[in-house]
């Protein structure tokens, strides 16, 4: 009986307050924001609209895709003019189905790979099954893409069942990025007392928090051990990839540090292009043009990079001795305290997938940094 009364009260409340809601997004920057994912408190919208589902429209009346996240947010892509304001309207109704632009899962059938993607690229973090084999794969792997639709399920299926290698381009990209015992495409790691990198190995646990259609978010847990020696703390990483973004946001937190430690986050530099990196100290970014293992095979160039969220300095760390093709790392170097997240952004583009050259890539990273320094502001109100 009690459940019936509560349900009736809620239904009456929703029915009594059903109305249209305006979401105003203001851009403080002198440059336009295009297709940028914004966050709104879910309760601020649904409590006003009086409906558990709604249709979102832009200023021209066009329906806009949205997603509810695990942490009580509504996210959607917005366009806002320089120093301008854009108004989006939410009204009761059933939103149209949305084709997923992001996707990921644990591929247990392939050594516990955690693989995820959006329109621009796909990424892998290596899991416990790989570590049990003894293979020394430490960093994030990068898979190139030249199409917007999801591809990772297809690649694993063709590779596992038909022996069709995803190391070759079959018309939509491939895996030609070399990771090995390095930071790979954008991993974070503590530094030892002598300044050497304490490489984390593979995650031991995971939890997918959001899985599309506009945001993929996963938490990875790393125990206090690495390939060569132990680290003084367990580690969690929360990785977020949004639709349309060239970069993953990553929040790294250590539990068990007895004092703040030096931390780095960035990309491996290979002998095929040993000086092809950019360290932009003014804008807090690193960028690198990776020519892949076989630079003459027509693989194109994979552009990788990191963007600082807070105080971190771009530096180059040479390896004491080359490891395979790896000769060093282009990284952001900062400090991390116990139980306090270190946040940064990392990602990739491909010369055959819309990122023509290193100049365009560094401009993309600088634009991301400018966006982070000039966050959009969001106001939710009832439409008069």
Coordinates of C-alpha atoms in Angstrom, one line a residue:
X1 CA 0.0 0.0 0.0
X2 CA 2.8 2.4 0.9
X3 CA 4.4 1.9 -2.5
X4 CA 1.1 2.6 -4.2
X5 CA 0.6 5.9 -2.3
X6 CA 4.2 7.1 -3.1
X7 CA 3.8 6.3 -6.8
X8 CA 0.5 8.1 -6.9
X9 CA 1.9 11.2 -5.3
X10 CA 4.9 11.2 -7.7
X11 CA 2.6 10.8 -10.7
X12 CA 0.5 13.7 -9.5
X13 CA 3.5 15.8 -8.9
X14 CA 5.0 15.1 -12.4
X15 CA 1.6 15.7 -14.0
X16 CA 1.1 19.0 -12.1
X17 CA 4.5 20.4 -13.0
X18 CA 5.0 19.2 -16.5
X19 CA 6.3 22.1 -18.6
X20 CA 9.1 23.2 -20.9
X21 CA 12.6 23.9 -19.6
X22 CA 15.3 26.1 -21.1
X23 CA 19.0 25.3 -20.8
X24 CA 21.1 28.3 -21.5
X25 CA 24.8 27.8 -22.3
X26 CA 27.1 30.7 -22.2
X27 CA 30.6 30.8 -23.8
X28 CA 33.1 33.2 -22.1
X29 CA 35.7 32.7 -24.8
X30 CA 36.4 34.8 -27.9
X31 CA 36.2 31.7 -30.1
X32 CA 33.2 29.5 -31.0
X33 CA 32.5 26.2 -29.3
X34 CA 31.4 23.5 -31.8
X35 CA 29.9 20.2 -31.0
X36 CA 31.2 20.4 -27.4
X37 CA 29.7 18.0 -24.9
X38 CA 28.1 19.9 -22.0
X39 CA 26.8 18.6 -18.6
X40 CA 23.6 19.5 -16.8
X41 CA 22.3 18.2 -13.5
X42 CA 19.7 15.6 -14.4
X43 CA 17.5 16.5 -11.4
X44 CA 17.5 20.2 -12.4
X45 CA 15.9 19.3 -15.7
X46 CA 13.6 16.4 -14.7
X47 CA 12.3 18.1 -11.5
X48 CA 11.2 21.1 -13.5
X49 CA 9.9 19.3 -16.6
X50 CA 7.8 16.8 -14.6
X51 CA 8.8 13.9 -16.8
X52 CA 11.2 11.1 -16.7
X53 CA 11.8 11.4 -20.5
X54 CA 12.1 14.4 -22.6
X55 CA 13.0 15.7 -26.1
X56 CA 15.8 18.2 -26.4
X57 CA 15.8 20.8 -29.2
X58 CA 18.3 23.5 -30.2
X59 CA 17.4 27.1 -31.1
X60 CA 16.3 26.1 -34.6
X61 CA 13.9 23.4 -33.3
X62 CA 16.2 20.5 -34.3
X63 CA 16.2 17.5 -32.0
X64 CA 19.5 17.0 -30.2
X65 CA 20.8 13.7 -28.9
X66 CA 21.3 13.4 -25.1
X67 CA 22.5 10.8 -22.6
X68 CA 21.9 10.3 -18.9
X69 CA 25.2 9.4 -17.1
X70 CA 25.8 7.2 -14.0
X71 CA 26.6 10.3 -11.9
X72 CA 23.3 12.1 -12.4
X73 CA 24.2 14.3 -15.4
X74 CA 22.5 14.9 -18.7
X75 CA 25.1 15.4 -21.5
X76 CA 24.6 16.6 -25.1
X77 CA 26.6 18.3 -27.8
X78 CA 26.2 22.1 -28.0
X79 CA 27.2 24.8 -30.5
X80 CA 27.8 28.3 -28.9
X81 CA 29.1 31.4 -30.7
X82 CA 32.1 33.3 -29.4
X83 CA 31.1 35.3 -26.3
X84 CA 27.6 34.1 -27.0
X85 CA 24.7 32.2 -25.5
X86 CA 22.8 29.3 -27.0
X87 CA 19.4 28.1 -25.7
X88 CA 18.3 24.5 -25.8
X89 CA 14.7 23.5 -24.9
X90 CA 13.6 20.3 -23.1
X91 CA 10.0 19.3 -23.3
X92 CA 8.1 16.2 -22.3
X93 CA 8.2 13.3 -24.8
X94 CA 10.1 10.3 -26.0
X95 CA 13.5 11.2 -27.5
X96 CA 14.4 9.6 -30.8
X97 CA 16.8 6.6 -30.7
X98 CA 20.5 7.6 -31.0
X99 CA 23.1 5.7 -32.9
X100 CA 26.0 5.2 -30.5
X101 CA 29.1 7.3 -31.2
X102 CA 31.1 5.8 -28.4
X103 CA 31.4 2.2 -27.3
X104 CA 33.6 -0.1 -25.3
X105 CA 33.8 -3.4 -23.4
X106 CA 36.2 -5.9 -21.9
X107 CA 37.2 -8.3 -24.7
X108 CA 37.8 -11.3 -22.5
X109 CA 38.2 -13.4 -25.7
X110 CA 41.3 -11.4 -26.4
X111 CA 43.4 -11.5 -23.2
X112 CA 41.1 -9.2 -21.3
X113 CA 41.6 -6.2 -23.5
X114 CA 39.6 -3.1 -22.4
X115 CA 38.9 -1.5 -25.7
X116 CA 36.8 1.6 -26.4
X117 CA 36.3 4.1 -29.2
X118 CA 34.6 7.2 -30.6
X119 CA 34.4 8.6 -34.1
X120 CA 38.1 9.4 -34.3
X121 CA 40.1 6.5 -32.7
X122 CA 40.0 3.4 -30.6
X123 CA 42.1 2.6 -27.5
X124 CA 43.2 -0.4 -25.5
X125 CA 44.2 -0.9 -21.9
X126 CA 45.7 -4.4 -21.2
X127 CA 44.1 -6.6 -18.6
X128 CA 45.0 -9.4 -16.2
X129 CA 45.0 -12.2 -18.8
X130 CA 47.8 -10.5 -20.7
X131 CA 49.9 -10.0 -17.6
X132 CA 49.6 -13.7 -16.8
X133 CA 51.3 -14.5 -20.1
X134 CA 54.3 -12.3 -19.0
X135 CA 54.0 -10.0 -22.0
X136 CA 55.3 -6.6 -21.1
X137 CA 52.6 -4.3 -22.5
X138 CA 52.3 -1.4 -20.1
X139 CA 50.8 1.6 -21.9
X140 CA 47.7 2.4 -23.7
X141 CA 47.4 1.2 -27.3
X142 CA 46.1 3.3 -30.2
X143 CA 44.0 2.0 -33.0
X144 CA 43.5 4.2 -36.0
X145 CA 40.1 4.9 -37.6
X146 CA 39.1 6.5 -40.9
X147 CA 35.3 6.0 -40.5
X148 CA 33.0 7.4 -37.8
X149 CA 31.0 4.3 -37.1
X150 CA 32.0 1.8 -34.4
X151 CA 34.6 -0.8 -35.6
X152 CA 36.1 -2.6 -32.6
X153 CA 33.5 -5.4 -32.4
X154 CA 34.1 -6.1 -36.1
X155 CA 37.8 -6.1 -35.8
X156 CA 37.9 -8.6 -32.9
X157 CA 35.4 -10.8 -34.5
X158 CA 37.2 -11.0 -37.9
X159 CA 40.6 -11.5 -36.1
X160 CA 39.4 -14.1 -33.7
X161 CA 37.1 -16.1 -35.9
X162 CA 38.5 -15.7 -39.4
X163 CA 42.1 -14.8 -38.8
X164 CA 41.8 -11.4 -40.5
X165 CA 44.5 -9.3 -38.9
X166 CA 43.6 -5.9 -37.4
X167 CA 47.2 -5.0 -38.0
X168 CA 46.3 -4.3 -41.6
X169 CA 44.0 -1.6 -43.0
X170 CA 40.9 -3.2 -44.5
X171 CA 39.3 0.2 -45.3
X172 CA 38.6 1.7 -41.9
X173 CA 41.9 1.8 -40.0
X174 CA 44.1 -0.6 -38.1
X175 CA 46.5 -1.3 -35.2
X176 CA 50.0 -0.2 -36.1
X177 CA 51.0 1.6 -32.9
X178 CA 53.8 0.0 -30.9
X179 CA 53.4 0.0 -27.1
X180 CA 55.6 -2.6 -25.4
X181 CA 57.2 -1.8 -22.1
X182 CA 56.5 2.0 -22.4
X183 CA 53.8 4.5 -21.5
X184 CA 52.4 3.9 -25.0
X185 CA 49.7 6.4 -26.1
X186 CA 49.2 8.4 -22.9
X187 CA 49.6 6.4 -19.7
X188 CA 50.5 8.1 -16.4
X189 CA 53.1 6.7 -14.0
X190 CA 55.0 7.6 -10.9
X191 CA 58.7 8.4 -11.0
X192 CA 61.3 6.6 -8.9
X193 CA 63.8 8.5 -6.7
X194 CA 66.3 8.5 -9.5
X195 CA 63.8 9.9 -12.0
X196 CA 63.1 6.7 -13.8
X197 CA 59.5 5.7 -14.7
X198 CA 57.7 3.1 -12.5
X199 CA 55.7 1.5 -15.2
X200 CA 52.3 0.1 -14.1
X201 CA 51.5 -3.2 -15.8
X202 CA 47.9 -4.4 -16.4
X203 CA 44.7 -3.5 -14.5
X204 CA 43.3 -6.2 -12.2
X205 CA 39.7 -4.9 -11.9
X206 CA 37.4 -2.7 -13.9
X207 CA 33.9 -1.2 -13.9
X208 CA 32.3 0.4 -17.0
X209 CA 30.4 3.4 -15.7
X210 CA 28.9 4.8 -18.9
X211 CA 28.7 3.2 -22.3
X212 CA 27.1 5.5 -24.8
X213 CA 25.7 6.8 -26.9
X214 CA 27.7 10.0 -26.2
X215 CA 30.1 9.1 -23.4
X216 CA 32.2 6.0 -22.5
X217 CA 33.6 6.0 -19.0
X218 CA 35.5 3.2 -17.3
X219 CA 37.3 2.8 -14.0
X220 CA 40.4 0.6 -14.0
X221 CA 42.1 -0.6 -10.8
X222 CA 45.9 -1.3 -10.7
X223 CA 47.4 -3.1 -7.7
X224 CA 50.6 -2.0 -6.1
X225 CA 53.0 -3.9 -8.4
X226 CA 54.6 -3.3 -11.8
X227 CA 56.7 -5.3 -14.3
X228 CA 60.0 -4.5 -12.7
X229 CA 59.3 -3.6 -9.1
X230 CA 56.6 -2.6 -6.8
X231 CA 55.1 0.9 -6.5
X232 CA 54.1 2.2 -3.1
X233 CA 50.4 2.5 -3.7
X234 CA 47.4 1.0 -5.5
X235 CA 46.0 3.1 -8.3
X236 CA 42.6 3.8 -9.9
X237 CA 42.1 5.4 -13.3
X238 CA 38.8 6.8 -14.5
X239 CA 38.9 7.3 -18.3
X240 CA 36.3 9.3 -20.1
X241 CA 35.9 9.5 -23.9
X242 CA 33.1 11.7 -25.3
X243 CA 31.6 11.7 -28.8
X244 CA 33.5 14.1 -31.1
X245 CA 36.4 14.6 -28.8
X246 CA 40.0 13.8 -29.9
X247 CA 41.1 13.3 -26.3
X248 CA 40.3 11.0 -23.3
X249 CA 40.0 12.7 -19.9
X250 CA 41.9 10.6 -17.3
X251 CA 41.8 11.0 -13.5
X252 CA 44.5 9.0 -11.8
X253 CA 44.4 8.5 -8.0
X254 CA 46.8 6.7 -5.7
X255 CA 46.0 5.2 -2.4
X256 CA 48.9 4.6 0.1
X257 CA 51.4 7.3 -0.8
X258 CA 53.1 8.7 2.3
X259 CA 54.1 12.0 0.6
X260 CA 53.5 13.8 -2.7
X261 CA 55.3 12.1 -5.6
X262 CA 56.5 13.1 -9.1
X263 CA 54.2 11.8 -11.8
X264 CA 54.4 11.9 -15.6
X265 CA 51.8 11.3 -18.3
X266 CA 52.5 11.1 -22.0
X267 CA 53.6 9.2 -25.1
X268 CA 56.5 7.0 -26.1
X269 CA 58.9 8.4 -28.7
X270 CA 60.3 5.9 -31.3
X271 CA 63.5 5.9 -33.2
X272 CA 61.6 6.2 -36.5
X273 CA 61.0 9.9 -35.6
X274 CA 63.2 10.7 -32.5
X275 CA 62.8 14.4 -32.7
X276 CA 59.2 14.6 -34.0
X277 CA 57.8 15.8 -30.7
X278 CA 56.5 19.2 -29.5
X279 CA 56.8 20.5 -26.0
X280 CA 54.6 23.5 -25.7
X281 CA 55.3 24.8 -22.2
X282 CA 53.1 27.9 -22.7
X283 CA 50.0 25.9 -23.4
X284 CA 50.7 22.8 -21.3
X285 CA 50.7 20.3 -24.1
X286 CA 52.9 17.6 -25.6
X287 CA 52.5 16.3 -29.2
X288 CA 54.3 13.6 -31.2
X289 CA 54.1 12.3 -34.8
X290 CA 54.6 8.5 -34.7
X291 CA 55.6 7.1 -38.0
X292 CA 54.7 3.5 -36.9
X293 CA 57.0 0.5 -36.7
X294 CA 57.3 0.2 -40.5
X295 CA 57.3 3.8 -41.7
X296 CA 57.6 2.8 -45.4
X297 CA 54.5 0.5 -45.4
X298 CA 52.0 3.2 -46.1
X299 CA 50.6 3.2 -42.5
X300 CA 50.4 7.0 -42.4
X301 CA 51.3 9.0 -39.3
X302 CA 49.7 8.6 -35.9
X303 CA 49.6 11.8 -33.9
X304 CA 49.5 11.5 -30.2
X305 CA 49.5 14.0 -27.4
X306 CA 48.6 15.1 -23.9
X307 CA 47.0 18.3 -22.5
X308 CA 47.5 19.5 -18.9
X309 CA 44.4 20.1 -16.8
X310 CA 46.3 21.8 -14.0
X311 CA 50.0 22.5 -13.3
X312 CA 52.2 20.1 -15.2
X313 CA 55.3 20.9 -17.3
X314 CA 55.9 19.3 -20.7
X315 CA 59.3 17.6 -20.7
X316 CA 61.2 15.0 -22.7
X317 CA 62.6 12.0 -20.8
X318 CA 65.1 10.0 -22.7
X319 CA 65.4 6.3 -21.9
X320 CA 68.8 5.3 -20.5
X321 CA 68.9 2.6 -23.1
X322 CA 66.6 2.1 -26.1
X323 CA 63.9 -0.6 -25.6
X324 CA 63.1 -2.0 -29.0
X325 CA 62.3 1.1 -31.1
X326 CA 61.5 3.3 -28.0
X327 CA 64.1 6.0 -27.2
X328 CA 62.2 8.2 -24.8
X329 CA 58.9 9.8 -23.8
X330 CA 57.3 13.2 -24.3
X331 CA 55.3 13.8 -21.1
X332 CA 53.6 16.2 -18.7
X333 CA 55.4 16.2 -15.4
X334 CA 53.6 17.1 -12.2
X335 CA 53.0 16.2 -8.6
X336 CA 50.3 13.9 -7.1
X337 CA 49.3 13.5 -3.5
X338 CA 47.7 10.6 -1.8
X339 CA 44.0 10.1 -2.6
X340 CA 44.0 13.3 -4.8
X341 CA 43.4 12.8 -8.5
X342 CA 45.9 13.9 -11.1
X343 CA 43.8 14.9 -14.2
X344 CA 45.0 15.2 -17.8
X345 CA 43.8 14.6 -21.3
X346 CA 45.4 12.4 -23.9
X347 CA 44.5 11.0 -27.4
X348 CA 45.3 10.6 -31.0
X349 CA 44.6 11.4 -34.6
X350 CA 45.6 9.7 -37.9
X351 CA 46.8 11.2 -41.1
X352 CA 44.4 9.0 -43.0
X353 CA 41.5 9.8 -40.6
X354 CA 41.2 13.6 -40.8
X355 CA 44.3 14.8 -39.0
X356 CA 46.6 15.9 -41.8
X357 CA 49.8 17.0 -40.1
X358 CA 51.5 17.8 -36.8
X359 CA 50.6 21.5 -37.1
X360 CA 46.9 20.7 -37.2
X361 CA 47.3 18.2 -34.4
X362 CA 49.1 20.7 -32.1
X363 CA 46.3 23.3 -32.9
X364 CA 43.7 20.7 -31.9
X365 CA 45.5 20.2 -28.6
X366 CA 45.9 24.0 -28.0
X367 CA 42.2 24.4 -28.7
X368 CA 41.3 21.8 -26.1
X369 CA 43.5 23.6 -23.6
X370 CA 41.7 26.9 -24.3
X371 CA 38.4 25.2 -23.8
X372 CA 39.4 23.8 -20.5
X373 CA 40.5 27.3 -19.4
X374 CA 37.2 28.8 -20.5
X375 CA 34.5 26.4 -19.4
X376 CA 31.0 26.8 -20.7
X377 CA 28.5 27.9 -18.0
X378 CA 25.0 26.3 -17.9
X379 CA 21.8 27.7 -16.5
X380 CA 18.5 25.7 -16.2
X381 CA 15.2 27.5 -15.9
X382 CA 11.5 27.0 -16.5
X383 CA 10.3 28.5 -19.8
X384 CA 7.8 31.3 -19.2

